[in-house]
Amino acid sequence: METNSAAAVMKAVCPNEWQNIVEVLSNYRLQAEYWLKPGGNRGDIAAQIDGMFTELGWRETRLDLETRGILYSKDNEEIGDLPPVYQQGYLVDNFKGRVVLDVEWNAKDGNLDRDLASYRSWYEAGVISAGVIITKDRLSLLNLARRIWDEYQQTLPADQQVKKLPVDLTTSTTTTFDKAQLRMHRGVMGTCPVLIVAASEKTWDGSPYR
C-alpha cells in the first residue's frame, strides 16, 4: 500500500535509495527455521532485513528537529531571534539520503502511530522525501505457519508432537499490514509519501521447518 505516490516519488528523487529497497525486497526470503523460532521471531527476521540494508549503506539513526524563528525589520535587517523549539525523534531502523525505513515485524502496534506521525513531521519540515515500513501480512503467514508446523510435527514421534505454534500469529495487537492500513486510511502520515510492504506466503523460500 502507498500514499501520495510514494514509489514514484522515491524512484524520481531518491533513485539510489529506491534501487536499494527494490533489491532487498526482491532478494529477501522468509526461512521457516528462523521465522518459527520460539522467542526469536521479531529479532531474527528484523535483523536479517536490517542487515541487508546495512550492507547497502543504510544506518540506524535518530532524527531530531530544531526550529528557529528569526526576526527581521521592514528593511530586512536581522533584529533578533526566538528561542529554538527542539523536537527529539526516535531511532529509525534504516536511514539513507532522504528516506527513512522501519522494519516493524512483531512490535506493539502503537509503533505504527509513532512511525507515521514522525514521518509526517520530518516530511513537513523538509528533511525527508518518503517513509517506508516493512511488516507482515498476518493472516497469510498464519495459514502458512500452520501448514509448515503441521508438516514438521508429522515427522516427530507422537509423544513429541506439539500442536501449538512456536510463535503467536493470532494476536491483533502487534505491527501487521492491516494495522498499518487502518492508520494510513486515517491519514496519520499527512501528505508524506509512505510505502507499506508486507511479507506474505509468497515471501517464503519453500524450505520446511527443521
CSV table of C-alpha atoms in Angstrom, one decimal:
chain,number,residue,atom,x,y,z
A,1,MET,CA,0.0,0.0,0.0
A,2,GLU,CA,1.2,3.5,-0.7
A,3,THR,CA,0.1,7.1,-0.3
A,4,ASN,CA,1.0,10.2,-2.1
A,5,SER,CA,2.7,8.3,-4.9
A,6,ALA,CA,5.5,7.1,-2.6
A,7,ALA,CA,7.1,4.7,-5.0
A,8,ALA,CA,7.1,7.2,-7.9
A,9,VAL,CA,8.5,9.9,-5.6
A,10,MET,CA,11.4,7.7,-4.4
A,11,LYS,CA,12.1,6.5,-7.9
A,12,ALA,CA,12.3,10.1,-9.2
A,13,VAL,CA,14.0,12.0,-6.3
A,14,CYS,CA,15.8,9.2,-4.4
A,15,PRO,CA,16.8,6.7,-7.2
A,16,ASN,CA,19.7,5.1,-5.4
A,17,GLU,CA,17.7,4.5,-2.2
A,18,TRP,CA,14.8,3.2,-4.3
A,19,GLN,CA,17.0,0.8,-6.0
A,20,ASN,CA,18.3,-0.5,-2.7
A,21,ILE,CA,14.7,-1.1,-1.5
A,22,VAL,CA,13.8,-2.9,-4.6
A,23,GLU,CA,17.0,-5.1,-4.3
A,24,VAL,CA,16.3,-6.1,-0.7
A,25,LEU,CA,12.6,-6.8,-1.3
A,26,SER,CA,13.4,-8.8,-4.4
A,27,ASN,CA,16.0,-11.0,-2.7
A,28,TYR,CA,14.8,-11.5,0.8
A,29,ARG,CA,13.1,-14.8,1.5
A,30,LEU,CA,11.4,-16.0,4.7
A,31,GLN,CA,13.0,-19.1,6.1
A,32,ALA,CA,10.9,-21.2,8.4
A,33,GLU,CA,13.7,-22.2,10.7
A,34,TYR,CA,14.3,-18.5,11.7
A,35,TRP,CA,10.7,-17.3,11.3
A,36,LEU,CA,9.1,-20.0,13.5
A,37,LYS,CA,11.9,-19.9,16.1
A,38,PRO,CA,10.5,-19.6,19.6
A,39,GLY,CA,11.4,-16.3,21.2
A,40,GLY,CA,13.3,-15.1,18.2
A,41,ASN,CA,10.5,-14.1,15.9
A,42,ARG,CA,11.0,-10.3,15.8
A,43,GLY,CA,14.7,-10.2,16.4
A,44,ASP,CA,15.8,-12.7,13.8
A,45,ILE,CA,13.6,-11.5,10.9
A,46,ALA,CA,14.2,-7.8,11.5
A,47,ALA,CA,17.9,-8.3,12.0
A,48,GLN,CA,18.1,-10.2,8.6
A,49,ILE,CA,16.3,-7.4,6.8
A,50,ASP,CA,18.1,-4.6,8.6
A,51,GLY,CA,21.4,-6.4,7.8
A,52,MET,CA,20.7,-6.4,4.1
A,53,PHE,CA,20.1,-2.6,4.2
A,54,THR,CA,23.2,-2.1,6.3
A,55,GLU,CA,25.3,-3.7,3.6
A,56,LEU,CA,23.9,-1.1,1.2
A,57,GLY,CA,24.9,1.8,3.4
A,58,TRP,CA,21.8,2.4,5.4
A,59,ARG,CA,22.2,3.2,9.1
A,60,GLU,CA,20.1,3.1,12.3
A,61,THR,CA,19.7,6.8,13.0
A,62,ARG,CA,17.9,9.2,15.3
A,63,LEU,CA,16.5,12.2,13.5
A,64,ASP,CA,15.8,15.3,15.7
A,65,LEU,CA,14.4,18.6,14.6
A,66,GLU,CA,15.2,22.1,15.7
A,67,THR,CA,13.0,25.0,14.6
A,68,ARG,CA,14.4,28.6,15.0
A,69,GLY,CA,12.5,31.8,14.5
A,70,ILE,CA,14.5,34.7,13.1
A,71,LEU,CA,13.1,38.3,13.4
A,72,TYR,CA,13.7,40.9,10.6
A,73,SER,CA,12.9,44.6,10.4
A,74,LYS,CA,10.9,46.0,7.5
A,75,ASP,CA,14.3,46.9,6.0
A,76,ASN,CA,15.2,43.2,6.0
A,77,GLU,CA,17.7,43.6,8.8
A,78,GLU,CA,18.0,40.8,11.3
A,79,ILE,CA,17.0,42.2,14.7
A,80,GLY,CA,16.8,39.1,16.8
A,81,ASP,CA,15.5,35.5,17.1
A,82,LEU,CA,13.1,33.4,19.1
A,83,PRO,CA,14.1,30.5,21.4
A,84,PRO,CA,14.6,27.4,19.3
A,85,VAL,CA,12.0,24.6,19.5
A,86,TYR,CA,13.6,21.2,19.8
A,87,GLN,CA,11.8,18.0,18.8
A,88,GLN,CA,13.5,14.7,19.7
A,89,GLY,CA,12.9,11.9,17.3
A,90,TYR,CA,13.5,8.2,17.7
A,91,LEU,CA,15.9,5.6,16.3
A,92,VAL,CA,14.7,4.7,12.9
A,93,ASP,CA,15.8,1.2,11.8
A,94,ASN,CA,17.3,2.4,8.5
A,95,PHE,CA,18.1,5.9,7.1
A,96,LYS,CA,19.8,6.9,3.9
A,97,GLY,CA,19.7,10.0,1.8
A,98,ARG,CA,16.2,11.3,2.3
A,99,VAL,CA,14.4,8.1,3.0
A,100,VAL,CA,13.5,6.5,6.4
A,101,LEU,CA,12.6,2.8,6.6
A,102,ASP,CA,11.4,0.8,9.6
A,103,VAL,CA,11.1,-2.9,9.9
A,104,GLU,CA,8.0,-3.4,12.1
A,105,TRP,CA,7.9,-7.2,12.3
A,106,ASN,CA,6.4,-8.0,15.7
A,107,ALA,CA,6.4,-4.9,17.8
A,108,LYS,CA,3.5,-3.3,19.6
A,109,ASP,CA,1.1,-1.8,17.1
A,110,GLY,CA,1.5,1.6,18.7
A,111,ASN,CA,4.9,1.8,17.0
A,112,LEU,CA,3.0,2.4,13.7
A,113,ASP,CA,1.5,5.6,15.2
A,114,ARG,CA,4.9,6.8,16.2
A,115,ASP,CA,6.4,6.0,12.9
A,116,LEU,CA,3.8,7.6,10.7
A,117,ALA,CA,3.5,10.7,12.9
A,118,SER,CA,7.3,11.2,12.8
A,119,TYR,CA,7.4,10.7,9.0
A,120,ARG,CA,4.8,13.4,8.7
A,121,SER,CA,6.7,15.9,10.9
A,122,TRP,CA,10.0,15.2,9.1
A,123,TYR,CA,8.4,15.5,5.7
A,124,GLU,CA,6.7,18.7,6.6
A,125,ALA,CA,10.0,20.1,7.9
A,126,GLY,CA,11.5,19.2,4.5
A,127,VAL,CA,14.2,16.8,5.7
A,128,ILE,CA,12.9,13.6,4.2
A,129,SER,CA,11.2,12.7,0.9
A,130,ALA,CA,9.4,9.5,1.9
A,131,GLY,CA,9.0,6.8,4.6
A,132,VAL,CA,8.8,3.0,4.2
A,133,ILE,CA,7.5,0.4,6.6
A,134,ILE,CA,8.2,-3.3,6.2
A,135,THR,CA,5.9,-5.6,8.1
A,136,LYS,CA,3.9,-8.9,7.8
A,137,ASP,CA,0.6,-10.0,6.3
A,138,ARG,CA,-0.6,-11.8,9.5
A,139,LEU,CA,-3.4,-13.9,8.1
A,140,SER,CA,-1.5,-15.1,5.1
A,141,LEU,CA,1.5,-16.0,7.3
A,142,LEU,CA,-0.7,-17.6,9.9
A,143,ASN,CA,-2.1,-20.1,7.4
A,144,LEU,CA,1.3,-20.8,6.1
A,145,ALA,CA,2.8,-21.3,9.6
A,146,ARG,CA,0.1,-23.8,10.5
A,147,ARG,CA,0.8,-25.8,7.4
A,148,ILE,CA,4.6,-25.8,7.8
A,149,TRP,CA,4.3,-26.6,11.6
A,150,ASP,CA,1.8,-29.5,10.9
A,151,GLU,CA,4.1,-31.0,8.3
A,152,TYR,CA,7.1,-30.7,10.8
A,153,GLN,CA,5.1,-32.3,13.6
A,154,GLN,CA,4.3,-35.3,11.4
A,155,THR,CA,8.0,-36.1,11.2
A,156,LEU,CA,8.2,-36.5,15.1
A,157,PRO,CA,7.1,-39.3,17.3
A,158,ALA,CA,3.6,-38.9,18.6
A,159,ASP,CA,4.7,-38.2,22.2
A,160,GLN,CA,6.9,-35.3,21.0
A,161,GLN,CA,4.4,-33.6,18.8
A,162,VAL,CA,3.2,-30.1,19.9
A,163,LYS,CA,0.2,-28.6,18.2
A,164,LYS,CA,0.6,-25.0,19.3
A,165,LEU,CA,2.7,-22.8,17.0
A,166,PRO,CA,6.0,-21.7,18.5
A,167,VAL,CA,5.2,-18.1,17.5
A,168,ASP,CA,2.0,-16.2,18.1
A,169,LEU,CA,0.3,-15.0,14.9
A,170,THR,CA,-3.2,-14.8,16.3
A,171,THR,CA,-2.7,-11.6,18.4
A,172,SER,CA,-4.1,-8.4,16.9
A,173,THR,CA,-2.0,-6.0,19.0
A,174,THR,CA,1.3,-6.3,17.0
A,175,THR,CA,2.5,-4.5,13.9
A,176,THR,CA,0.9,-6.0,10.8
A,177,PHE,CA,-0.2,-4.9,7.4
A,178,ASP,CA,-3.8,-4.5,8.3
A,179,LYS,CA,-2.9,-2.4,11.3
A,180,ALA,CA,-0.8,-0.1,9.1
A,181,GLN,CA,-3.6,0.1,6.6
A,182,LEU,CA,-6.0,1.4,9.2
A,183,ARG,CA,-3.6,4.2,10.2
A,184,MET,CA,-3.0,5.1,6.6
A,185,HIS,CA,-6.7,5.4,5.9
A,186,ARG,CA,-7.0,7.7,8.9
A,187,GLY,CA,-4.3,9.9,7.4
A,188,VAL,CA,-1.8,9.7,10.2
A,189,MET,CA,1.0,10.3,7.8
A,190,GLY,CA,-0.5,13.6,6.4
A,191,THR,CA,1.0,14.4,3.0
A,192,CYS,CA,4.2,12.4,3.5
A,193,PRO,CA,4.6,9.7,0.8
A,194,VAL,CA,4.6,6.4,2.6
A,195,LEU,CA,5.0,2.9,1.3
A,196,ILE,CA,3.9,-0.2,3.3
A,197,VAL,CA,5.3,-3.6,2.2
A,198,ALA,CA,4.2,-6.8,3.9
A,199,ALA,CA,5.8,-10.3,3.8
A,200,SER,CA,3.2,-12.9,2.8
A,201,GLU,CA,3.1,-16.6,1.9
A,202,LYS,CA,4.8,-15.6,-1.4
A,203,THR,CA,7.9,-14.4,0.6
A,204,TRP,CA,8.5,-18.0,1.9
A,205,ASP,CA,11.5,-19.7,0.4
A,206,GLY,CA,9.8,-23.1,0.4
A,207,SER,CA,12.1,-24.7,2.9
A,208,PRO,CA,10.5,-26.8,5.7
A,209,TYR,CA,10.9,-26.2,9.4
A,210,ARG,CA,13.9,-28.1,10.8
